[in-house]
Short mmCIF file of C-alpha atoms in Angstrom, two decimals:
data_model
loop_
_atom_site.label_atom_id
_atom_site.label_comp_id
_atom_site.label_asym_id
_atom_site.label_seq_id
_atom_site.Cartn_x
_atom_site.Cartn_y
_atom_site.Cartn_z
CA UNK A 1 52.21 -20.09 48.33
CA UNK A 2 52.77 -16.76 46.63
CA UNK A 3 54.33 -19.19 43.32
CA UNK A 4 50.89 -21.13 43.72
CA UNK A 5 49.35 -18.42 42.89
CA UNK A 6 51.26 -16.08 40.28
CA UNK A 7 49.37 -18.20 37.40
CA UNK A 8 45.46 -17.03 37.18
CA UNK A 9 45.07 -20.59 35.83
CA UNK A 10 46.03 -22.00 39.07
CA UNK A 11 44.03 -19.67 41.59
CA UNK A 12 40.92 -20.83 39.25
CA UNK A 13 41.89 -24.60 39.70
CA UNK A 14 41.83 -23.83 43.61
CA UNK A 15 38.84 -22.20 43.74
CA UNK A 16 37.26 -24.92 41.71
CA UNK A 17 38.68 -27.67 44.17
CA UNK A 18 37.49 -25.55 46.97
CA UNK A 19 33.69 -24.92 44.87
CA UNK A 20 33.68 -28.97 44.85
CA UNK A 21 34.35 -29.48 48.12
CA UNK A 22 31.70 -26.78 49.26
CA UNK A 23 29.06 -29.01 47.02
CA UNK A 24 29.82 -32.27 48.06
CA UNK A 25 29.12 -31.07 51.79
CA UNK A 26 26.18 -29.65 51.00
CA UNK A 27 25.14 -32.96 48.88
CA UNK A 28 25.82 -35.14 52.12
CA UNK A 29 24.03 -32.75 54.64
CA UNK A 30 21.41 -31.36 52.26
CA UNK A 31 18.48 -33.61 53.68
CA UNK A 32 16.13 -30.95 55.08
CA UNK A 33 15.96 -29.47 51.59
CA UNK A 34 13.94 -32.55 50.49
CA UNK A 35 10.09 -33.13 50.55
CA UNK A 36 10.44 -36.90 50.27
CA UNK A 37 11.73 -38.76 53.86
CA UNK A 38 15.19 -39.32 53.79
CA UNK A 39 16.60 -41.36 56.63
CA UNK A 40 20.79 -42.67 57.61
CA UNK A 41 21.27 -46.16 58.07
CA UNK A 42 22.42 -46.47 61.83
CA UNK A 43 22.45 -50.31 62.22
CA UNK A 44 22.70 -53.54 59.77
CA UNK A 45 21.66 -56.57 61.13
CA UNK A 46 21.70 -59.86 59.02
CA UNK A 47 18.21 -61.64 59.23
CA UNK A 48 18.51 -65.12 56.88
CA UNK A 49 20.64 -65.95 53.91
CA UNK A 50 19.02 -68.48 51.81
CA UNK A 51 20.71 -69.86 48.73
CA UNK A 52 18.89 -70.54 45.43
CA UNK A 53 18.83 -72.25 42.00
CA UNK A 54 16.63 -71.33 39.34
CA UNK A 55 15.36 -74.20 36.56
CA UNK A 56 18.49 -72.41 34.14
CA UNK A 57 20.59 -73.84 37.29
CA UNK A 58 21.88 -69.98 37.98
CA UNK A 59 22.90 -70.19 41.72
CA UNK A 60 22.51 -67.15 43.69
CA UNK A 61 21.99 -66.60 47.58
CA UNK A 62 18.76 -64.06 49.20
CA UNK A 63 20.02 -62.11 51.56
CA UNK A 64 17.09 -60.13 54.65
CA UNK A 65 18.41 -57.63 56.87
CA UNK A 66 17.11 -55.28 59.57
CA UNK A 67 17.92 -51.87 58.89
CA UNK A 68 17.74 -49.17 61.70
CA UNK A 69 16.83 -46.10 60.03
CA UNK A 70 16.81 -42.58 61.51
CA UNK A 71 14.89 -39.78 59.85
CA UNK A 72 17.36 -36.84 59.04
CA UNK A 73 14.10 -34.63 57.33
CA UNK A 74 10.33 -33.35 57.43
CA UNK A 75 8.43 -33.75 60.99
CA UNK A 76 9.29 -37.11 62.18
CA UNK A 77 13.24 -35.75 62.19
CA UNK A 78 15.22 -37.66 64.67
CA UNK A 79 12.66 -41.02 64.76
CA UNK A 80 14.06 -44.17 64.29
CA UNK A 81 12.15 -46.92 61.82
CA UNK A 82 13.03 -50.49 61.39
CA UNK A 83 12.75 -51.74 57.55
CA UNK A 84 13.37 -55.63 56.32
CA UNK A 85 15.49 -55.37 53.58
CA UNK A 86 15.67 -58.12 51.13
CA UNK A 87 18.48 -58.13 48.74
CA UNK A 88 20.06 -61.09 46.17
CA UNK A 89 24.04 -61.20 45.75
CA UNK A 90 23.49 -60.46 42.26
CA UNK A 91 22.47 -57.44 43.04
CA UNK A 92 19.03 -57.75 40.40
CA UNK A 93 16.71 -56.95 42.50
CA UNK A 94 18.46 -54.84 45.17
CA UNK A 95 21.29 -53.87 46.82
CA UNK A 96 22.85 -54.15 49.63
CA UNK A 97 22.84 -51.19 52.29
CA UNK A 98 25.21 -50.44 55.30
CA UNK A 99 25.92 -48.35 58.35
CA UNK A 100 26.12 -44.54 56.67
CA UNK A 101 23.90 -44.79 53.61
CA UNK A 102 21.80 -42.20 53.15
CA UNK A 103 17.95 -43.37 51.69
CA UNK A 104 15.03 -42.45 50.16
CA UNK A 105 12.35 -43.34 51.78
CA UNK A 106 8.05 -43.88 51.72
CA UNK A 107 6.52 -43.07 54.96
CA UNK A 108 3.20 -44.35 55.83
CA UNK A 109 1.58 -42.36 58.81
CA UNK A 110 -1.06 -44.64 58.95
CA UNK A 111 0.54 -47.79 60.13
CA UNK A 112 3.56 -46.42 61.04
CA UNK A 113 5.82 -48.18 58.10
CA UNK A 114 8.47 -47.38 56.09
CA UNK A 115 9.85 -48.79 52.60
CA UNK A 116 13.14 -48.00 50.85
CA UNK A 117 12.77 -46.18 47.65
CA UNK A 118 16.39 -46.03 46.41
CA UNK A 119 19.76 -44.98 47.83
CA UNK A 120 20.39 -41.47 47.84
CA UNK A 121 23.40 -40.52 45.54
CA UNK A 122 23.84 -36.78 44.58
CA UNK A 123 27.04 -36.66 46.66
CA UNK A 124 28.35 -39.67 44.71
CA UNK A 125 27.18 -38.00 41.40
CA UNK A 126 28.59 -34.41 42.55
CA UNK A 127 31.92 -35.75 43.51
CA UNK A 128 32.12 -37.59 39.93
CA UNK A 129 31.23 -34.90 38.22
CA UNK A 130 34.11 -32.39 40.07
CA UNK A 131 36.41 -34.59 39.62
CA UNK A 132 35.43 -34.81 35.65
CA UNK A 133 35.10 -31.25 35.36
CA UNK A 134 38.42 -30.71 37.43
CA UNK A 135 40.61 -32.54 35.28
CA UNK A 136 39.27 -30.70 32.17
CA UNK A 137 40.70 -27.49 34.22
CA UNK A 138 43.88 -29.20 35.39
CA UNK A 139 44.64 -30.70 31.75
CA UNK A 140 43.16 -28.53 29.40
CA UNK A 141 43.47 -24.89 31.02
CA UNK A 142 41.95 -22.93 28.58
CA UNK A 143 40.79 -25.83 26.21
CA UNK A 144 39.59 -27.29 29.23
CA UNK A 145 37.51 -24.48 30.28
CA UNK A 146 35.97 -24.48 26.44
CA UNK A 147 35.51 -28.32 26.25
CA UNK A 148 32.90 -27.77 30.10
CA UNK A 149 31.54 -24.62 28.34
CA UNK A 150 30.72 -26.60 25.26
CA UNK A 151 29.26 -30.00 27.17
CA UNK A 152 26.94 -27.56 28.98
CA UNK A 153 25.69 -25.90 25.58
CA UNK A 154 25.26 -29.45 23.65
CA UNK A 155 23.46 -30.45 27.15
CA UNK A 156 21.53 -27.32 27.18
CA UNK A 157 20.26 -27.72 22.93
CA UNK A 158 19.26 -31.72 23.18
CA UNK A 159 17.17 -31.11 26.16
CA UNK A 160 15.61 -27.94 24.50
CA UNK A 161 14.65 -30.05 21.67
CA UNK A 162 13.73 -32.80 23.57
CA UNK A 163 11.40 -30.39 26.35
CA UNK A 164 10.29 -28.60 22.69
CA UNK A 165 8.91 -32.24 22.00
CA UNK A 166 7.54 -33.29 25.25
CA UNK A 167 5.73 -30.02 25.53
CA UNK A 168 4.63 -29.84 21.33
CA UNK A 169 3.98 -33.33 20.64
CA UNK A 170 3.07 -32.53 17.31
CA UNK A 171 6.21 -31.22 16.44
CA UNK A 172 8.77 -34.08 14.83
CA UNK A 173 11.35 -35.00 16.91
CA UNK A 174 14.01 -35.88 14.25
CA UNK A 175 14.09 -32.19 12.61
CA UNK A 176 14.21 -30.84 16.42
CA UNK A 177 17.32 -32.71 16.85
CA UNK A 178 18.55 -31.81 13.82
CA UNK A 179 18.48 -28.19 14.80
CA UNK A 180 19.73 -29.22 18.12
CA UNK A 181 22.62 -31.06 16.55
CA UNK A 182 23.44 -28.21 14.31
CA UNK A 183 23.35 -25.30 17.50
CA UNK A 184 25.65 -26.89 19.43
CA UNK A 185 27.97 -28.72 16.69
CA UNK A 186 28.77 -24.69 15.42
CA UNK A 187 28.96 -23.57 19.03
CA UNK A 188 30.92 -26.28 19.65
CA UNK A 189 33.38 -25.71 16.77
CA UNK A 190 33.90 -22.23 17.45
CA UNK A 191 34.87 -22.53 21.48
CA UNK A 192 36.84 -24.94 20.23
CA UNK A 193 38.93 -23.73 17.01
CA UNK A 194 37.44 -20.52 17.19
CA UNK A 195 36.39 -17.57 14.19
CA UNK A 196 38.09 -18.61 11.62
CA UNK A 197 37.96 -20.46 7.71
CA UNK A 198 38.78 -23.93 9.44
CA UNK A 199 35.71 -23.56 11.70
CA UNK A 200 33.31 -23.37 8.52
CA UNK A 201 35.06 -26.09 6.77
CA UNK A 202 34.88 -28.54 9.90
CA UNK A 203 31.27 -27.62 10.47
CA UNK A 204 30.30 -28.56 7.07
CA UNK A 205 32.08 -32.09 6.63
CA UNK A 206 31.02 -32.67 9.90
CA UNK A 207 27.31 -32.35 9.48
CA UNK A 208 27.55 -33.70 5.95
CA UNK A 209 28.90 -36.95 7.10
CA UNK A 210 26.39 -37.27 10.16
CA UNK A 211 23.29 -36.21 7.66
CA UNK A 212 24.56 -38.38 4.94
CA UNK A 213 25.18 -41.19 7.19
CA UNK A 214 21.33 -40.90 9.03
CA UNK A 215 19.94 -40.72 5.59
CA UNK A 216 21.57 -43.53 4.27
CA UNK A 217 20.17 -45.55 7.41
CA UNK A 218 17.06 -44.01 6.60
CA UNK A 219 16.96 -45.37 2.95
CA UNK A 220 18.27 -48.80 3.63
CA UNK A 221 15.45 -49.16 6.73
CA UNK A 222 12.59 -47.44 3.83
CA UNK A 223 13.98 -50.31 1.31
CA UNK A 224 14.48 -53.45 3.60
CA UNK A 225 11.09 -52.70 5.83
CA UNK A 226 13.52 -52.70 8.85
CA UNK A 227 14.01 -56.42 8.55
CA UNK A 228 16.44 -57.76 11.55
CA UNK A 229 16.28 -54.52 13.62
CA UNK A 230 14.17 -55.21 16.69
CA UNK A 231 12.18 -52.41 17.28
CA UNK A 232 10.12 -54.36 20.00
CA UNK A 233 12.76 -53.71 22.56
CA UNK A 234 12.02 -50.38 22.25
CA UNK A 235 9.35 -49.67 24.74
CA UNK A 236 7.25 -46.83 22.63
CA UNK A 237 3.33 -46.53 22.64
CA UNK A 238 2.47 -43.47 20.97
CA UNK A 239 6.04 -42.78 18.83
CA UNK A 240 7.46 -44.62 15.69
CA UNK A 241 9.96 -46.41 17.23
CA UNK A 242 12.03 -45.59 13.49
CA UNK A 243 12.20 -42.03 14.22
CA UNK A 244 13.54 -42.49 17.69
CA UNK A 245 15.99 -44.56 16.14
CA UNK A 246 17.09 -42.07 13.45
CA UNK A 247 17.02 -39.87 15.77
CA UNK A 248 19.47 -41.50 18.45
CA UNK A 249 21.96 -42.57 15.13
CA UNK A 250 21.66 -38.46 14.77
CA UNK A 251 23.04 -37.65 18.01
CA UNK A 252 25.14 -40.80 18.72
CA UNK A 253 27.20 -40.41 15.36
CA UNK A 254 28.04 -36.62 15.73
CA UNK A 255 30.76 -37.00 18.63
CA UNK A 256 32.66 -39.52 16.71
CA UNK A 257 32.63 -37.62 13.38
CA UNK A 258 33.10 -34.74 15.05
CA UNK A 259 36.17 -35.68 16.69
CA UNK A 260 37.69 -37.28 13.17
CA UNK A 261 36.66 -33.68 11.38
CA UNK A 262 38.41 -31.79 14.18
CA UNK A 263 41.27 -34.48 14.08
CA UNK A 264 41.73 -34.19 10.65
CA UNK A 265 41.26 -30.20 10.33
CA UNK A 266 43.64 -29.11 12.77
CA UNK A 267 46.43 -32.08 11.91
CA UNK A 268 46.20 -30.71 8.26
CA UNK A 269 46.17 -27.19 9.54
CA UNK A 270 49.10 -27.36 11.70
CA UNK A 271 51.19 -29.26 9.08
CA UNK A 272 50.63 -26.35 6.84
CA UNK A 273 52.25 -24.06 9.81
CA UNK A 274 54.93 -26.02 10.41
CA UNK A 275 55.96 -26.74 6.52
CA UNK A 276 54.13 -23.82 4.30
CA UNK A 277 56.24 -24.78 1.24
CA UNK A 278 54.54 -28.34 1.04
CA UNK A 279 52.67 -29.70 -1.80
CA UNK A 280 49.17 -30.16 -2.22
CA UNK A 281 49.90 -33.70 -3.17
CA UNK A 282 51.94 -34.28 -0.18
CA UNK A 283 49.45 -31.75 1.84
CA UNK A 284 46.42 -34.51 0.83
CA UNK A 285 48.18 -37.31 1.61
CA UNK A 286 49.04 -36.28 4.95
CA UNK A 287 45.69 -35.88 5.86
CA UNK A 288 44.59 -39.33 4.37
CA UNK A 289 47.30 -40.95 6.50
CA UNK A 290 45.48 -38.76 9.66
CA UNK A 291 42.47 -40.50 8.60
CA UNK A 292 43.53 -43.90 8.05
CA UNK A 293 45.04 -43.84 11.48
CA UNK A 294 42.20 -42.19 13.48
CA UNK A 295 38.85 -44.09 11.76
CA UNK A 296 39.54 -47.55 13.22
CA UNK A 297 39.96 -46.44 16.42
CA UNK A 298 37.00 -44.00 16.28
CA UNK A 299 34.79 -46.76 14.48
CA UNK A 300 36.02 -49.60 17.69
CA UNK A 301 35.18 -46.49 19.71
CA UNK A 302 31.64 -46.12 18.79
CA UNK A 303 31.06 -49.85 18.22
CA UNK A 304 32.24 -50.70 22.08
CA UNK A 305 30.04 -47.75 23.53
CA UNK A 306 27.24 -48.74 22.27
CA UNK A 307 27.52 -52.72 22.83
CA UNK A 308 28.07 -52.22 26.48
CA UNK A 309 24.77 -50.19 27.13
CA UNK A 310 23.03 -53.29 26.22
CA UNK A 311 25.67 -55.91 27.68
CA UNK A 312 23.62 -56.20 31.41
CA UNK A 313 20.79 -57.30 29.41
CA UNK A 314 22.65 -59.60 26.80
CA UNK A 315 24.16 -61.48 30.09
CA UNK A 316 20.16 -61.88 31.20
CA UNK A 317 18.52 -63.64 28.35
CA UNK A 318 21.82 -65.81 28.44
CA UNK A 319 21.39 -66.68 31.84
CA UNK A 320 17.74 -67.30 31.05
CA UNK A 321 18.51 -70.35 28.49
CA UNK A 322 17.93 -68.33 25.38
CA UNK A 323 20.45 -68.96 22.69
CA UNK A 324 23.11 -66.57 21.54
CA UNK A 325 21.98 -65.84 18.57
CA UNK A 326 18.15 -64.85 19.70
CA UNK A 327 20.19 -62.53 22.99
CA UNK A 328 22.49 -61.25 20.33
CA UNK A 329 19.40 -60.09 17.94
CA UNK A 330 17.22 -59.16 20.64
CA UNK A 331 19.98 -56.64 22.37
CA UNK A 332 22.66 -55.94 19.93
CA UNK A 333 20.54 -55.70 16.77
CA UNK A 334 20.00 -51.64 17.20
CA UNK A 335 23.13 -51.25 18.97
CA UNK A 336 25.06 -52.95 16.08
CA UNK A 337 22.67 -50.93 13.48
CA UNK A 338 23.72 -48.00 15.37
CA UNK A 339 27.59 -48.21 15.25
CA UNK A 340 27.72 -49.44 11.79
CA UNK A 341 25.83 -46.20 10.57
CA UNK A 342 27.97 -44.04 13.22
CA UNK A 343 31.06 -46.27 11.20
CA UNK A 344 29.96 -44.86 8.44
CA UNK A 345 29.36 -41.60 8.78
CA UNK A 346 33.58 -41.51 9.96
CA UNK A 347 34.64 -42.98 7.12
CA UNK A 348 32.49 -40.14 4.86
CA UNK A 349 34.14 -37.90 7.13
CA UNK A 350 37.86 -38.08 6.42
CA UNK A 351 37.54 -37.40 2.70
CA UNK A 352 34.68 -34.55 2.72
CA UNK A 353 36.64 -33.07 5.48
CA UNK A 354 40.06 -33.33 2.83
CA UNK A 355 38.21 -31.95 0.19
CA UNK A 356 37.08 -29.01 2.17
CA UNK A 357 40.68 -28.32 3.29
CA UNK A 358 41.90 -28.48 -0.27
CA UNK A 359 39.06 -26.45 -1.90
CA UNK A 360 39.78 -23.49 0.81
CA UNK A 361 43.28 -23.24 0.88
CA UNK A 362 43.08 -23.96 -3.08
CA UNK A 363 40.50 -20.88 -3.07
CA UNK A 364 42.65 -18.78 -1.19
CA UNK A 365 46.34 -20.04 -3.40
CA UNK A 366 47.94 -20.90 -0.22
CA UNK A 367 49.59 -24.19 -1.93
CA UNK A 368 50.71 -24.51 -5.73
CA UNK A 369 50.45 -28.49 -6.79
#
C-alpha cells in the first residue's frame, strides 16, 4: 500500500476512481433532487406482440407491456402507477424498459395517469465520462491531466459563443466562432506544448489551414450558388442555413488540423533533439514524410466521423424505397461537403506547418543547408 502511494500521480488516480464512484452513486440515488416525477420500474409484464410489414415489405414486430412503476420523488413518493408501454423491435419509436430502469415521467393529477418521458441516464453518462476522463489520468499523467483541462476550455469557448448568439441574435455567429476557435486553439496549444517558439508556429499553420480551408468552401459555395448541397435537411427558420454550415466546417476541421500541426511540430522538433547536426534538406524532408504518413489517416478520420452521424438516417430513406443516390444526396451531401473541406484544410496544413518550422529555426541559424 505504502508503494501505491509513493507516486503523487497515483494517489490522484485513486482519488479520481474514488470521486467517480462517489458520482455515479449519487447519479443512481439522486431522484429527490428532481422537479419532474421520476419513478423505478418494479415489474415488466408482456401485453401483445404483433408482427408487421410495411408496403417497402420491412418486417418488424410491436411489442405492449405493463410497466409497474413506483415513484422514487415529489409528493406521491412511494405510489405505484401502471403505464402501457408500446415499443417496436427496431427500437424507432421506443425502447424497451425492464425491472431497474429508472424514468422520467408526466404525472397527471387529474385522472390519475402517467406517461413515460424518456429513460433516465445521467448515471450511464457519468460512468462514461469517468471512465473517459480516467484513462486520460491513467495514460497520459500529466498530458492527461492537460488534454481534460483543455476539453473543458474548448467546451467552455464554443458554448460562450454559442450562449453569446442565443442571447445577441444580432451578433454573427461565424465571427463568434471564430474567436471561439482561436481562444481555445492557443489555450489549447500552450497546455499542450507549452511557452515556447513551437507553440506560435503551430498556432499559426493551424488556424491558417482551418481559415483558408472555410474560406475556400466559402468561395466555391458564393461561385456555384450551393448547387448539390442540401441545405433543406437543415431544419433552420430564422438562420442562413450557409453560415451554420461554415460555421460547423469551422469547428469540425480544427481537431483534425490541429492534430496534423501538432503531429508534425513536435515530430520535426524532436528530430532536431535527437540529431542537431542534420540538414535542412534532410530536416524538411523528414517532416514531409510525417505528413505524408499522418494526412490519409487524418483525412479517413474526418471523412468516417462525419458519415456515421448521418448513417441512422441514410439506412431510413433506404428502407423507405428511395434510391441510393437521392438517400446518399439527401444525408451525405453536407457530411461529404464537410470532410472534403476538413480534407483540405490537412493537406494545407503539413506544408504551412513545414514552412513555419523552417522559417524559425532558419531565423534563429539553428540548421546550415
Amino acid at each position: 500500500m505504502r508503494r501505491l502511494f509513493s507516486q503523487p500521480w497515483h494517489i490522484v488516480i485513486v482519488m479520481s476512481f474514488i470521486c467517480a464512484i462517489v458520482v455515479i452513486l449519487f447519479t443512481r440515488y439522486n431522484a429527490t433532487f428532481y422537479h419532474m416525477p421520476i419513478g423505478e420500474v418494479t415489474k415488466v409484464s408482456a401485453q401483445e406482440t404483433q408482427k408487421t410489414v410495411d408496403e417497402h415489405h420491412n418486417h418488424d414486430i410491436h411489442h405492449t407491456d405493463q410497466l409497474t412503476i413506483q415513484l422514487l420523488n415529489t409528493k406521491h413518493k412511494g405510489a405505484y402507477v401502471v403505464v402501457e408501454h408500446k415499443y417496436n423491435r427496431s427500437h424507432t419509436e421506443s425502447q424497451p424498459y425492464k425491472k431497474g430502469d429508472h424514468l422520467l415521467l408526466h404525472l397527471n393529477t387529474s385522472t390519475h395517469e402517467a406517461h413515460i418521458i424518456e429513460k433516465k441516464r445521467d448515471t450511464l453518462v457519468t460512468a462514461i465520462v469517468s471512465f473517459f476522463l480516467i484513462s486520460l489520468l491513467i495514460v497520459g499523467q500529466r498530458i492527461g491531466l492537460q488534454s481534460i483541462v483543455s476539453l473543458l476550455i474548448n467546451t467552455l469557448a464554443i458554448l460562450s459563443a454559442i450562449g453569446l448568439y442565443h442571447k445577441y441574435p444580432q451578433l454573427h455567429l461565424f465571427f463568434l466562432m471564430s474567436g471561439a476557435v482561436v481562444l481555445s486553439t492557443t489555450f489549447t496549444l500552450l497546455l499542450v506544448i507549452g511557452w515556447n517558439a513551437r507553440t506560435f508556429m503551430t498556432t499559426i499553420s493551424t488556424l491558417l489551414g482551418t481559415f483558408i480551408c472555410v474560406a475556400i468552401a466559402w468561395a466555391t459555395i458564393t461561385l456555384t450558388g450551393g448547387q448539390g448541397i442540401k441545405y433543406e435537411t437543415m431544419s433552420f427558420l430564422t438562420v442562413q442555413p450557409k453560415m451554420i454550415f461554415l460555421t460547423s466546417v469551422l469547428v469540425g476541421t480544427l481537431g483534425a488540423v490541429m492534430d496534423v500541426a501538432i503531429t508534425i511540430s513536435s515530430g520535426m522538433y524532436e528530430i532536431l533533439q535527437r540529431t542537431p547536426h542534420i540538414t535542412m534538406t534532410q530536416w524538411l524532408r523528414a517532416g514531409q514524410n510525417i505528413g505524408k504518413d499522418i494526412m490519409g489517416t487524418m483525412t479517413n478520420i474526418l471523412l468516417f466521423s462525419y458519415l456515421a452521424g448521418a448513417l441512422p438516417m441514410l439506412l431510413l430513406f433506404l428502407k423507405n424505397g428511395n434510391t441510393l443516390t437521392y438517400s446518399i444526396s439527401m444525408n451525405w451531401s453536407l457530411e461529404i461537403a464537410r470532410a472534403i473541406t476538413g480534407g483540405i484544410g490537412i493537406a494545407l496544413t503539413v506544408p504551412l506547418t513545414i514552412l513555419f518550422m523552417q522559417l524559425w529555426y532558419k531565423w534563429k541559424g539553428v540548421l546550415k543547408t
